[in-house]
Short mmCIF file of C-alpha atoms in Angstrom, two decimals:
data_model
loop_
_atom_site.label_atom_id
_atom_site.label_comp_id
_atom_site.label_asym_id
_atom_site.label_seq_id
_atom_site.Cartn_x
_atom_site.Cartn_y
_atom_site.Cartn_z
CA UNK A 1 -56.52 -75.91 164.73
CA UNK A 2 -57.22 -77.81 167.96
CA UNK A 3 -60.06 -80.23 167.55
CA UNK A 4 -62.89 -79.65 169.95
CA UNK A 5 -64.02 -82.70 171.82
CA UNK A 6 -67.75 -83.02 171.51
CA UNK A 7 -69.66 -82.39 174.74
CA UNK A 8 -71.52 -85.57 174.12
CA UNK A 9 -68.83 -87.83 175.62
CA UNK A 10 -68.55 -86.23 179.10
CA UNK A 11 -72.27 -85.64 179.16
CA UNK A 12 -73.02 -89.29 178.40
CA UNK A 13 -70.57 -90.37 181.10
CA UNK A 14 -72.14 -88.06 183.68
CA UNK A 15 -75.66 -89.08 182.72
CA UNK A 16 -74.68 -92.76 182.87
CA UNK A 17 -73.31 -92.28 186.37
CA UNK A 18 -76.41 -90.30 187.29
CA UNK A 19 -78.60 -93.11 185.98
CA UNK A 20 -76.58 -95.70 187.89
CA UNK A 21 -76.80 -93.65 191.08
CA UNK A 22 -80.49 -93.14 190.62
CA UNK A 23 -80.93 -96.86 190.07
CA UNK A 24 -78.98 -97.51 193.24
CA UNK A 25 -81.28 -95.12 195.04
CA UNK A 26 -84.31 -96.83 193.57
CA UNK A 27 -82.93 -100.21 194.61
CA UNK A 28 -82.40 -98.97 198.13
CA UNK A 29 -85.90 -97.66 198.34
CA UNK A 30 -87.28 -100.85 196.84
CA UNK A 31 -85.35 -102.89 199.39
CA UNK A 32 -86.58 -100.70 202.20
CA UNK A 33 -90.09 -100.77 200.83
CA UNK A 34 -89.85 -104.55 200.82
CA UNK A 35 -89.64 -104.42 204.58
CA UNK A 36 -93.25 -103.36 204.98
CA UNK A 37 -95.25 -104.73 207.84
CA UNK A 38 -97.65 -107.60 207.43
CA UNK A 39 -101.02 -106.27 206.45
CA UNK A 40 -99.63 -103.55 204.25
CA UNK A 41 -99.68 -104.45 200.60
CA UNK A 42 -96.16 -105.34 199.54
CA UNK A 43 -94.93 -103.09 196.81
CA UNK A 44 -94.30 -104.55 193.41
CA UNK A 45 -92.57 -101.52 191.97
CA UNK A 46 -90.66 -98.60 193.35
CA UNK A 47 -93.37 -96.16 192.46
CA UNK A 48 -96.08 -98.37 193.85
CA UNK A 49 -94.06 -98.64 197.05
CA UNK A 50 -94.29 -94.91 197.47
CA UNK A 51 -97.32 -95.34 199.63
CA UNK A 52 -97.56 -93.20 202.70
CA UNK A 53 -98.91 -96.15 204.69
CA UNK A 54 -95.65 -98.09 204.36
CA UNK A 55 -93.65 -98.55 207.53
CA UNK A 56 -90.09 -99.72 207.91
CA UNK A 57 -90.01 -102.75 210.15
CA UNK A 58 -87.61 -102.15 213.01
CA UNK A 59 -86.32 -105.29 214.65
CA UNK A 60 -83.02 -104.89 216.47
CA UNK A 61 -81.14 -102.53 218.78
CA UNK A 62 -79.55 -101.02 215.65
CA UNK A 63 -82.97 -99.68 214.66
CA UNK A 64 -83.39 -97.68 217.87
CA UNK A 65 -83.30 -94.00 216.93
CA UNK A 66 -80.90 -91.45 218.45
CA UNK A 67 -83.81 -89.85 220.30
CA UNK A 68 -85.08 -93.17 221.68
CA UNK A 69 -81.55 -94.02 222.83
CA UNK A 70 -81.50 -90.69 224.65
CA UNK A 71 -84.79 -91.38 226.44
CA UNK A 72 -83.68 -94.91 227.38
CA UNK A 73 -80.35 -93.51 228.61
CA UNK A 74 -82.02 -90.80 230.71
CA UNK A 75 -84.01 -93.38 232.64
CA UNK A 76 -81.04 -95.76 233.05
CA UNK A 77 -79.03 -92.78 234.36
CA UNK A 78 -81.83 -91.94 236.79
CA UNK A 79 -81.83 -95.55 238.01
CA UNK A 80 -78.05 -95.43 238.58
CA UNK A 81 -78.46 -92.15 240.44
CA UNK A 82 -81.11 -93.69 242.67
CA UNK A 83 -78.44 -96.15 243.89
CA UNK A 84 -75.53 -93.75 244.26
CA UNK A 85 -75.14 -90.25 245.65
CA UNK A 86 -73.57 -87.62 243.41
CA UNK A 87 -70.19 -86.17 244.42
CA UNK A 88 -70.94 -82.51 243.77
CA UNK A 89 -67.79 -80.59 242.90
CA UNK A 90 -68.36 -78.09 240.09
CA UNK A 91 -64.71 -77.56 239.13
CA UNK A 92 -63.99 -81.30 238.99
CA UNK A 93 -67.21 -82.00 237.07
CA UNK A 94 -66.43 -79.29 234.52
CA UNK A 95 -62.91 -80.66 234.02
CA UNK A 96 -64.15 -84.25 233.57
CA UNK A 97 -66.77 -83.09 231.09
CA UNK A 98 -64.04 -81.21 229.19
CA UNK A 99 -61.92 -84.36 228.90
CA UNK A 100 -64.99 -86.38 227.92
CA UNK A 101 -66.10 -83.87 225.27
CA UNK A 102 -62.61 -83.87 223.75
CA UNK A 103 -62.36 -87.67 223.63
CA UNK A 104 -65.88 -87.91 222.19
CA UNK A 105 -64.89 -85.67 219.28
CA UNK A 106 -62.29 -88.27 218.24
CA UNK A 107 -64.58 -91.27 218.80
CA UNK A 108 -66.74 -93.02 216.22
CA UNK A 109 -69.89 -91.17 217.34
CA UNK A 110 -68.86 -87.60 218.11
CA UNK A 111 -72.45 -86.39 217.95
CA UNK A 112 -75.19 -88.23 219.78
CA UNK A 113 -78.66 -86.89 220.53
CA UNK A 114 -77.82 -84.69 223.56
CA UNK A 115 -74.04 -85.16 223.75
CA UNK A 116 -71.86 -86.94 226.33
CA UNK A 117 -71.98 -86.02 230.01
CA UNK A 118 -70.09 -87.17 233.11
CA UNK A 119 -70.92 -87.15 236.82
CA UNK A 120 -68.88 -88.37 239.78
CA UNK A 121 -70.54 -90.86 242.11
CA UNK A 122 -69.76 -90.42 245.79
CA UNK A 123 -68.53 -93.93 246.40
CA UNK A 124 -65.21 -95.42 247.46
CA UNK A 125 -65.77 -98.45 245.24
CA UNK A 126 -63.88 -98.47 241.96
CA UNK A 127 -66.39 -98.34 239.14
CA UNK A 128 -67.33 -96.68 235.86
CA UNK A 129 -70.69 -96.93 234.14
CA UNK A 130 -71.81 -95.81 230.69
CA UNK A 131 -75.54 -95.71 229.99
CA UNK A 132 -76.89 -95.43 226.44
CA UNK A 133 -77.18 -91.88 225.20
CA UNK A 134 -73.82 -90.82 226.65
CA UNK A 135 -74.57 -90.69 230.40
CA UNK A 136 -71.23 -91.63 232.01
CA UNK A 137 -70.51 -92.11 235.72
CA UNK A 138 -67.15 -92.45 237.46
CA UNK A 139 -66.81 -93.20 241.15
CA UNK A 140 -64.62 -91.22 243.50
CA UNK A 141 -62.73 -94.46 244.18
CA UNK A 142 -61.89 -94.86 240.50
CA UNK A 143 -60.69 -91.26 240.18
CA UNK A 144 -58.33 -91.77 243.11
CA UNK A 145 -56.62 -94.56 241.16
CA UNK A 146 -55.88 -92.29 238.18
CA UNK A 147 -52.39 -90.83 238.18
CA UNK A 148 -52.79 -88.36 235.33
CA UNK A 149 -55.04 -87.05 232.56
CA UNK A 150 -53.88 -89.70 230.08
CA UNK A 151 -55.09 -92.49 232.38
CA UNK A 152 -58.40 -90.70 232.98
CA UNK A 153 -58.87 -90.06 229.24
CA UNK A 154 -58.20 -93.74 228.46
CA UNK A 155 -60.89 -94.78 230.96
CA UNK A 156 -63.35 -92.26 229.52
CA UNK A 157 -62.47 -93.50 226.02
CA UNK A 158 -63.39 -97.03 227.18
CA UNK A 159 -66.77 -95.78 228.46
CA UNK A 160 -67.39 -93.75 225.30
CA UNK A 161 -66.53 -96.94 223.38
CA UNK A 162 -69.44 -98.71 225.12
CA UNK A 163 -71.77 -95.90 224.00
CA UNK A 164 -70.42 -95.86 220.43
CA UNK A 165 -70.83 -99.62 220.06
CA UNK A 166 -74.29 -99.42 221.70
CA UNK A 167 -73.44 -102.14 224.21
CA UNK A 168 -76.19 -100.94 226.57
CA UNK A 169 -78.85 -101.15 223.89
CA UNK A 170 -77.64 -104.63 222.96
CA UNK A 171 -78.63 -105.78 226.45
CA UNK A 172 -82.33 -105.28 225.64
CA UNK A 173 -84.03 -108.59 224.86
CA UNK A 174 -84.96 -108.76 221.21
CA UNK A 175 -88.55 -109.86 221.85
CA UNK A 176 -89.21 -106.63 223.81
CA UNK A 177 -87.96 -104.54 220.94
CA UNK A 178 -90.07 -106.40 218.42
CA UNK A 179 -93.16 -105.85 220.60
CA UNK A 180 -92.30 -102.18 221.20
CA UNK A 181 -91.65 -101.51 217.52
CA UNK A 182 -94.98 -103.16 216.66
CA UNK A 183 -96.90 -100.86 219.00
CA UNK A 184 -94.93 -97.84 217.82
CA UNK A 185 -95.54 -98.80 214.19
CA UNK A 186 -99.29 -99.04 214.74
CA UNK A 187 -99.55 -95.60 216.25
CA UNK A 188 -101.32 -93.16 213.98
CA UNK A 189 -102.01 -90.16 216.22
CA UNK A 190 -99.45 -87.73 217.61
CA UNK A 191 -99.83 -89.12 221.12
CA UNK A 192 -100.23 -92.67 222.39
CA UNK A 193 -103.64 -93.69 223.68
CA UNK A 194 -103.92 -94.99 227.30
CA UNK A 195 -103.77 -98.66 226.32
CA UNK A 196 -100.79 -98.45 223.97
CA UNK A 197 -99.01 -96.09 226.38
CA UNK A 198 -99.43 -98.62 229.20
CA UNK A 199 -98.09 -101.45 227.01
CA UNK A 200 -95.19 -99.33 225.80
CA UNK A 201 -94.33 -98.25 229.36
CA UNK A 202 -94.28 -101.93 230.42
CA UNK A 203 -91.84 -102.67 227.61
CA UNK A 204 -89.80 -99.55 228.43
CA UNK A 205 -89.49 -100.66 232.07
CA UNK A 206 -88.48 -104.17 231.00
CA UNK A 207 -85.88 -102.77 228.59
CA UNK A 208 -84.45 -100.58 231.37
CA UNK A 209 -84.29 -103.63 233.67
CA UNK A 210 -82.39 -105.56 230.96
CA UNK A 211 -79.83 -102.76 230.69
CA UNK A 212 -79.56 -102.16 234.44
CA UNK A 213 -78.95 -105.86 235.05
CA UNK A 214 -76.00 -105.83 232.64
CA UNK A 215 -74.67 -102.42 233.47
CA UNK A 216 -74.99 -102.38 237.25
CA UNK A 217 -75.38 -105.98 238.40
CA UNK A 218 -73.62 -108.40 236.08
CA UNK A 219 -71.60 -106.22 233.75
CA UNK A 220 -71.40 -106.15 229.99
CA UNK A 221 -70.41 -109.34 228.21
CA UNK A 222 -66.67 -109.97 228.23
CA UNK A 223 -66.49 -109.47 224.48
CA UNK A 224 -68.03 -106.01 224.93
CA UNK A 225 -65.47 -105.09 227.60
CA UNK A 226 -62.63 -106.20 225.35
CA UNK A 227 -64.17 -104.34 222.44
CA UNK A 228 -64.45 -101.16 224.54
CA UNK A 229 -60.76 -101.55 225.51
CA UNK A 230 -59.79 -101.79 221.86
CA UNK A 231 -61.91 -98.76 220.95
CA UNK A 232 -60.27 -96.86 223.83
CA UNK A 233 -56.81 -97.53 222.40
CA UNK A 234 -57.98 -96.26 218.99
CA UNK A 235 -59.59 -93.07 220.33
CA UNK A 236 -56.62 -92.36 222.63
CA UNK A 237 -54.19 -92.71 219.73
CA UNK A 238 -56.24 -90.32 217.56
CA UNK A 239 -55.91 -87.75 220.34
CA UNK A 240 -52.26 -88.51 221.06
CA UNK A 241 -53.08 -89.51 224.63
CA UNK A 242 -50.81 -92.25 225.93
CA UNK A 243 -52.78 -95.50 225.67
CA UNK A 244 -50.52 -96.90 228.37
CA UNK A 245 -52.73 -95.15 230.93
CA UNK A 246 -55.32 -97.90 230.53
CA UNK A 247 -52.69 -100.54 231.31
CA UNK A 248 -51.49 -98.52 234.32
CA UNK A 249 -55.03 -98.34 235.66
CA UNK A 250 -55.75 -102.02 235.06
CA UNK A 251 -52.44 -102.79 236.74
CA UNK A 252 -53.69 -101.12 239.95
CA UNK A 253 -56.68 -103.46 239.88
CA UNK A 254 -54.67 -106.69 239.77
CA UNK A 255 -54.86 -108.40 243.18
CA UNK A 256 -56.90 -105.49 244.48
CA UNK A 257 -60.10 -105.86 246.47
CA UNK A 258 -61.31 -102.31 245.91
CA UNK A 259 -65.05 -102.13 245.86
CA UNK A 260 -65.54 -105.54 247.39
CA UNK A 261 -65.93 -108.80 245.56
CA UNK A 262 -69.66 -108.53 245.01
CA UNK A 263 -70.06 -104.96 243.85
CA UNK A 264 -68.48 -102.49 241.50
CA UNK A 265 -65.62 -103.18 239.16
CA UNK A 266 -65.02 -106.83 240.10
CA UNK A 267 -68.64 -107.79 239.71
CA UNK A 268 -68.92 -106.14 236.31
CA UNK A 269 -65.58 -106.45 234.52
CA UNK A 270 -63.35 -109.29 233.29
CA UNK A 271 -60.09 -109.94 235.17
CA UNK A 272 -57.73 -106.98 234.76
CA UNK A 273 -54.78 -109.23 233.89
CA UNK A 274 -56.79 -110.70 230.96
CA UNK A 275 -57.61 -107.23 229.71
CA UNK A 276 -53.98 -106.10 230.00
CA UNK A 277 -52.86 -109.14 228.01
CA UNK A 278 -55.32 -108.34 225.23
CA UNK A 279 -54.61 -104.61 224.82
CA UNK A 280 -50.88 -104.60 225.55
CA UNK A 281 -49.81 -104.94 221.93
CA UNK A 282 -52.43 -102.47 220.71
CA UNK A 283 -51.80 -99.35 222.75
CA UNK A 284 -49.90 -96.46 221.17
CA UNK A 285 -47.44 -94.75 223.46
CA UNK A 286 -47.27 -90.94 223.53
CA UNK A 287 -45.48 -88.53 225.80
CA UNK A 288 -47.65 -87.58 228.78
CA UNK A 289 -47.43 -83.80 228.53
CA UNK A 290 -46.80 -81.94 231.76
CA UNK A 291 -49.55 -79.41 231.00
CA UNK A 292 -52.09 -82.21 231.04
CA UNK A 293 -50.86 -83.74 234.27
CA UNK A 294 -50.82 -80.30 235.92
CA UNK A 295 -54.43 -79.50 235.08
CA UNK A 296 -55.46 -83.01 236.12
CA UNK A 297 -53.83 -82.56 239.52
CA UNK A 298 -55.40 -79.12 239.94
CA UNK A 299 -58.88 -80.46 239.15
CA UNK A 300 -58.57 -83.46 241.48
CA UNK A 301 -56.76 -81.63 244.28
CA UNK A 302 -59.75 -81.48 246.61
CA UNK A 303 -60.99 -85.02 245.94
CA UNK A 304 -61.88 -86.75 249.20
CA UNK B 1 -74.97 -75.79 161.55
CA UNK B 2 -74.98 -75.23 165.28
CA UNK B 3 -71.77 -74.04 166.92
CA UNK B 4 -70.34 -76.47 169.51
CA UNK B 5 -70.70 -75.30 173.09
CA UNK B 6 -67.90 -73.20 174.45
CA UNK B 7 -65.59 -74.84 177.02
CA UNK B 8 -67.03 -72.67 179.77
CA UNK B 9 -70.56 -73.72 178.89
CA UNK B 10 -69.47 -77.34 178.73
CA UNK B 11 -67.86 -77.10 182.15
CA UNK B 12 -70.97 -75.43 183.57
CA UNK B 13 -73.21 -78.13 182.15
CA UNK B 14 -70.98 -80.90 183.54
CA UNK B 15 -70.78 -79.13 186.89
CA UNK B 16 -74.56 -78.90 186.98
CA UNK B 17 -74.79 -82.65 186.33
CA UNK B 18 -72.24 -83.37 189.04
CA UNK B 19 -74.11 -81.14 191.51
CA UNK B 20 -77.28 -83.03 190.63
CA UNK B 21 -75.40 -86.29 191.24
CA UNK B 22 -74.19 -85.20 194.63
CA UNK B 23 -77.43 -83.59 195.71
CA UNK B 24 -78.51 -85.53 198.73
CA UNK B 25 -80.89 -84.57 201.49
CA UNK B 26 -79.85 -85.30 205.05
CA UNK B 27 -81.83 -84.76 208.23
CA UNK B 28 -80.42 -83.58 211.57
CA UNK B 29 -80.97 -86.43 214.05
CA UNK B 30 -79.48 -84.92 217.19
CA UNK B 31 -81.20 -82.42 219.50
CA UNK B 32 -79.04 -79.51 218.33
CA UNK B 33 -75.81 -79.15 216.42
CA UNK B 34 -73.89 -76.38 214.75
CA UNK B 35 -73.41 -75.53 211.13
CA UNK B 36 -69.68 -74.81 211.28
CA UNK B 37 -67.43 -72.59 209.23
CA UNK B 38 -64.84 -75.35 208.85
CA UNK B 39 -64.94 -79.15 209.22
CA UNK B 40 -63.70 -79.07 212.83
CA UNK B 41 -65.62 -79.32 216.09
CA UNK B 42 -63.94 -76.23 217.46
CA UNK B 43 -64.62 -74.14 214.33
CA UNK B 44 -66.99 -71.20 214.85
CA UNK B 45 -70.69 -71.99 214.58
CA UNK B 46 -72.59 -70.17 211.82
CA UNK B 47 -76.10 -71.35 212.65
CA UNK B 48 -77.66 -73.66 215.25
CA UNK B 49 -79.40 -76.63 213.65
CA UNK B 50 -82.18 -78.63 215.30
CA UNK B 51 -83.46 -82.21 215.08
CA UNK B 52 -85.48 -82.66 211.92
CA UNK B 53 -83.84 -79.81 209.96
CA UNK B 54 -83.30 -80.91 206.38
CA UNK B 55 -80.03 -80.07 204.71
CA UNK B 56 -78.74 -80.42 201.20
CA UNK B 57 -75.37 -82.19 201.17
CA UNK B 58 -73.06 -80.65 198.60
CA UNK B 59 -69.73 -82.19 199.50
CA UNK B 60 -67.85 -84.26 202.04
CA UNK B 61 -64.45 -84.45 203.72
CA UNK B 62 -63.11 -86.78 206.43
CA UNK B 63 -66.44 -87.57 208.08
CA UNK B 64 -67.88 -84.08 207.56
CA UNK B 65 -70.56 -82.99 205.14
CA UNK B 66 -70.67 -79.62 203.47
CA UNK B 67 -74.32 -78.68 203.48
CA UNK B 68 -76.75 -75.93 202.55
CA UNK B 69 -79.64 -75.08 204.87
CA UNK B 70 -83.15 -74.26 203.66
CA UNK B 71 -82.31 -70.60 204.34
CA UNK B 72 -79.27 -70.86 202.08
CA UNK B 73 -76.49 -70.88 204.71
CA UNK B 74 -73.54 -73.08 203.71
CA UNK B 75 -71.20 -74.79 206.17
CA UNK B 76 -70.14 -78.12 207.66
CA UNK B 77 -71.91 -80.69 209.87
CA UNK B 78 -70.44 -83.90 211.17
CA UNK B 79 -71.74 -87.08 209.58
CA UNK B 80 -72.80 -88.48 212.98
CA UNK B 81 -75.25 -85.57 213.49
CA UNK B 82 -77.36 -86.42 210.45
CA UNK B 83 -79.25 -89.44 209.24
CA UNK B 84 -81.90 -90.71 206.84
CA UNK B 85 -79.92 -89.96 203.79
CA UNK B 86 -82.75 -89.92 201.34
CA UNK B 87 -81.39 -89.13 197.92
CA UNK B 88 -82.70 -85.92 196.52
CA UNK B 89 -84.92 -87.79 194.17
CA UNK B 90 -86.72 -84.79 192.81
CA UNK B 91 -84.71 -85.13 189.67
CA UNK B 92 -85.65 -88.78 189.34
CA UNK B 93 -89.11 -89.35 190.68
CA UNK B 94 -91.08 -86.91 192.78
CA UNK B 95 -93.30 -89.64 194.24
CA UNK B 96 -90.29 -91.46 195.66
CA UNK B 97 -89.14 -88.32 197.39
CA UNK B 98 -92.58 -88.12 198.97
CA UNK B 99 -92.27 -91.72 200.09
CA UNK B 100 -88.88 -91.30 201.68
CA UNK B 101 -90.01 -88.16 203.45
CA UNK B 102 -93.21 -89.75 204.68
CA UNK B 103 -91.33 -92.62 206.28
CA UNK B 104 -88.76 -90.34 207.86
CA UNK B 105 -91.49 -88.17 209.28
CA UNK B 106 -93.39 -91.25 210.46
CA UNK B 107 -90.39 -92.44 212.43
CA UNK B 108 -89.02 -89.10 213.54
CA UNK B 109 -91.23 -88.29 216.50
CA UNK B 110 -92.20 -91.81 217.53
CA UNK B 111 -91.03 -94.50 219.85
CA UNK B 112 -89.72 -94.19 223.37
CA UNK B 113 -90.29 -90.50 223.86
CA UNK B 114 -91.17 -87.90 226.50
CA UNK B 115 -94.69 -89.25 226.83
CA UNK B 116 -93.34 -92.72 227.66
CA UNK B 117 -90.78 -91.22 230.07
CA UNK B 118 -93.54 -89.26 231.83
CA UNK B 119 -95.56 -92.44 232.15
CA UNK B 120 -92.49 -94.24 233.57
CA UNK B 121 -91.94 -91.38 236.04
CA UNK B 122 -95.55 -91.56 237.20
CA UNK B 123 -95.11 -95.25 237.98
CA UNK B 124 -91.68 -94.83 239.63
CA UNK B 125 -91.89 -91.72 241.76
CA UNK B 126 -88.84 -92.66 243.84
CA UNK B 127 -86.58 -92.43 240.80
CA UNK B 128 -85.42 -88.83 240.51
CA UNK B 129 -84.40 -87.16 237.26
CA UNK B 130 -83.09 -84.01 238.95
CA UNK B 131 -79.40 -84.89 238.51
CA UNK B 132 -80.00 -86.25 235.02
CA UNK B 133 -81.41 -82.88 233.96
CA UNK B 134 -78.61 -81.11 235.81
CA UNK B 135 -75.85 -83.11 234.10
CA UNK B 136 -77.38 -82.40 230.70
CA UNK B 137 -76.86 -78.68 231.29
CA UNK B 138 -73.07 -79.09 231.41
CA UNK B 139 -71.76 -77.90 228.05
CA UNK B 140 -68.25 -77.53 226.66
CA UNK B 141 -68.12 -74.70 224.11
CA UNK B 142 -66.12 -74.83 220.87
CA UNK B 143 -63.68 -72.26 222.30
CA UNK B 144 -63.21 -74.32 225.49
CA UNK B 145 -62.64 -77.44 223.41
CA UNK B 146 -59.99 -75.74 221.29
CA UNK B 147 -58.25 -74.34 224.37
CA UNK B 148 -58.35 -77.76 226.05
CA UNK B 149 -56.78 -79.48 223.02
CA UNK B 150 -54.23 -76.73 222.42
CA UNK B 151 -53.08 -76.44 226.03
CA UNK B 152 -52.95 -80.22 226.40
CA UNK B 153 -51.00 -80.62 223.11
CA UNK B 154 -53.62 -83.06 221.90
CA UNK B 155 -54.68 -84.32 218.47
CA UNK B 156 -53.67 -81.82 215.79
CA UNK B 157 -51.97 -79.68 218.43
CA UNK B 158 -50.25 -82.86 219.54
CA UNK B 159 -47.07 -83.73 221.31
CA UNK B 160 -44.52 -86.39 220.39
CA UNK B 161 -44.41 -90.12 220.97
#
């Protein structure tokens, strides 16, 4: 007769794992509870830390919530749109948003608070801008330099890379965030009072100015541009877009004066030849399907 | 003497322990997302989920979580659409669950929000949000996404190298 294994063994194993997991959870909560603000009694045990007055201390851009990123991004987008006119072309805009939505799905942050969106700026300068929260802008001049959908997708993947890596939020000075998080942490009511709202709006405006300075005036740090290029090659490869499109586009920018020396691409991006050198060995080559190039040409046919 | 548990009962007991192990509460942290039939962005949506909805995670696969809603619907959400993974500590310590929830709730509706944006708008009347609101209305449906990928021979519908 087959000997029955007692239930005790698997049960003990499962309970041991459960206990370990629970301990891990307790540790996590204890660690988090350790980050209570000054003035709140520091917890000495996990249960004692279960006080409703405890607040997590938020310090860096990484602690900005999805919803806050969205509200910051909305205002940065509005600031960009106060400098540029929109190129209104429904069919083109729908197509660009289709490419963007598809690339986003294969990025590291497919879902952000209100999704990714693209608009075309009515400018002959060659430029692309990605605000936090997924607000992406491409100029007419940039679109005219794209030969096919693969090139366009690679550029959008670069912009989505900036959003995924939160490069815009990283431009906010840390001291502003610390001050903002302190005011936010002190708020008890559902709505801010006049004084705290005024202080928070000051900090919000300063944070927007930090981002706008990087994004529009000076450009992201070189390391962020290179990082976005690398992310673009990864996202493009996941989708089986030809990563060589990015190199083609950058190639058109070498020795070019599109956009002028003081505005647009050249004011905000590292030298294209440096970027080509860095990504050349990393791009994955795929066949550029005719169906993609055809729909790209159809969508951009009327572009001025 | 007591009879040992039958294999089926043993399996059920172990399964219950494993379910307890995996039970994890996640919170939707994007404005809206879909509970999908399969772990793919172009899979049909079963239910629309909103920011703050709490879900019980019951499995995972390639960046997707299999979840159960409060109403009992079961489907998939992408990992990037949820946050604040407080363990379902009910089985361990009820007070800790209260703590985790209290902190999540405390942070959920706070920070740079609509009230701050409205205050910013009042100070900067020349900055228009008309196009920002307009661009947010552009949506690509699941069906459009699938057609786009399929027709373009992209990703899993992909072409050769």
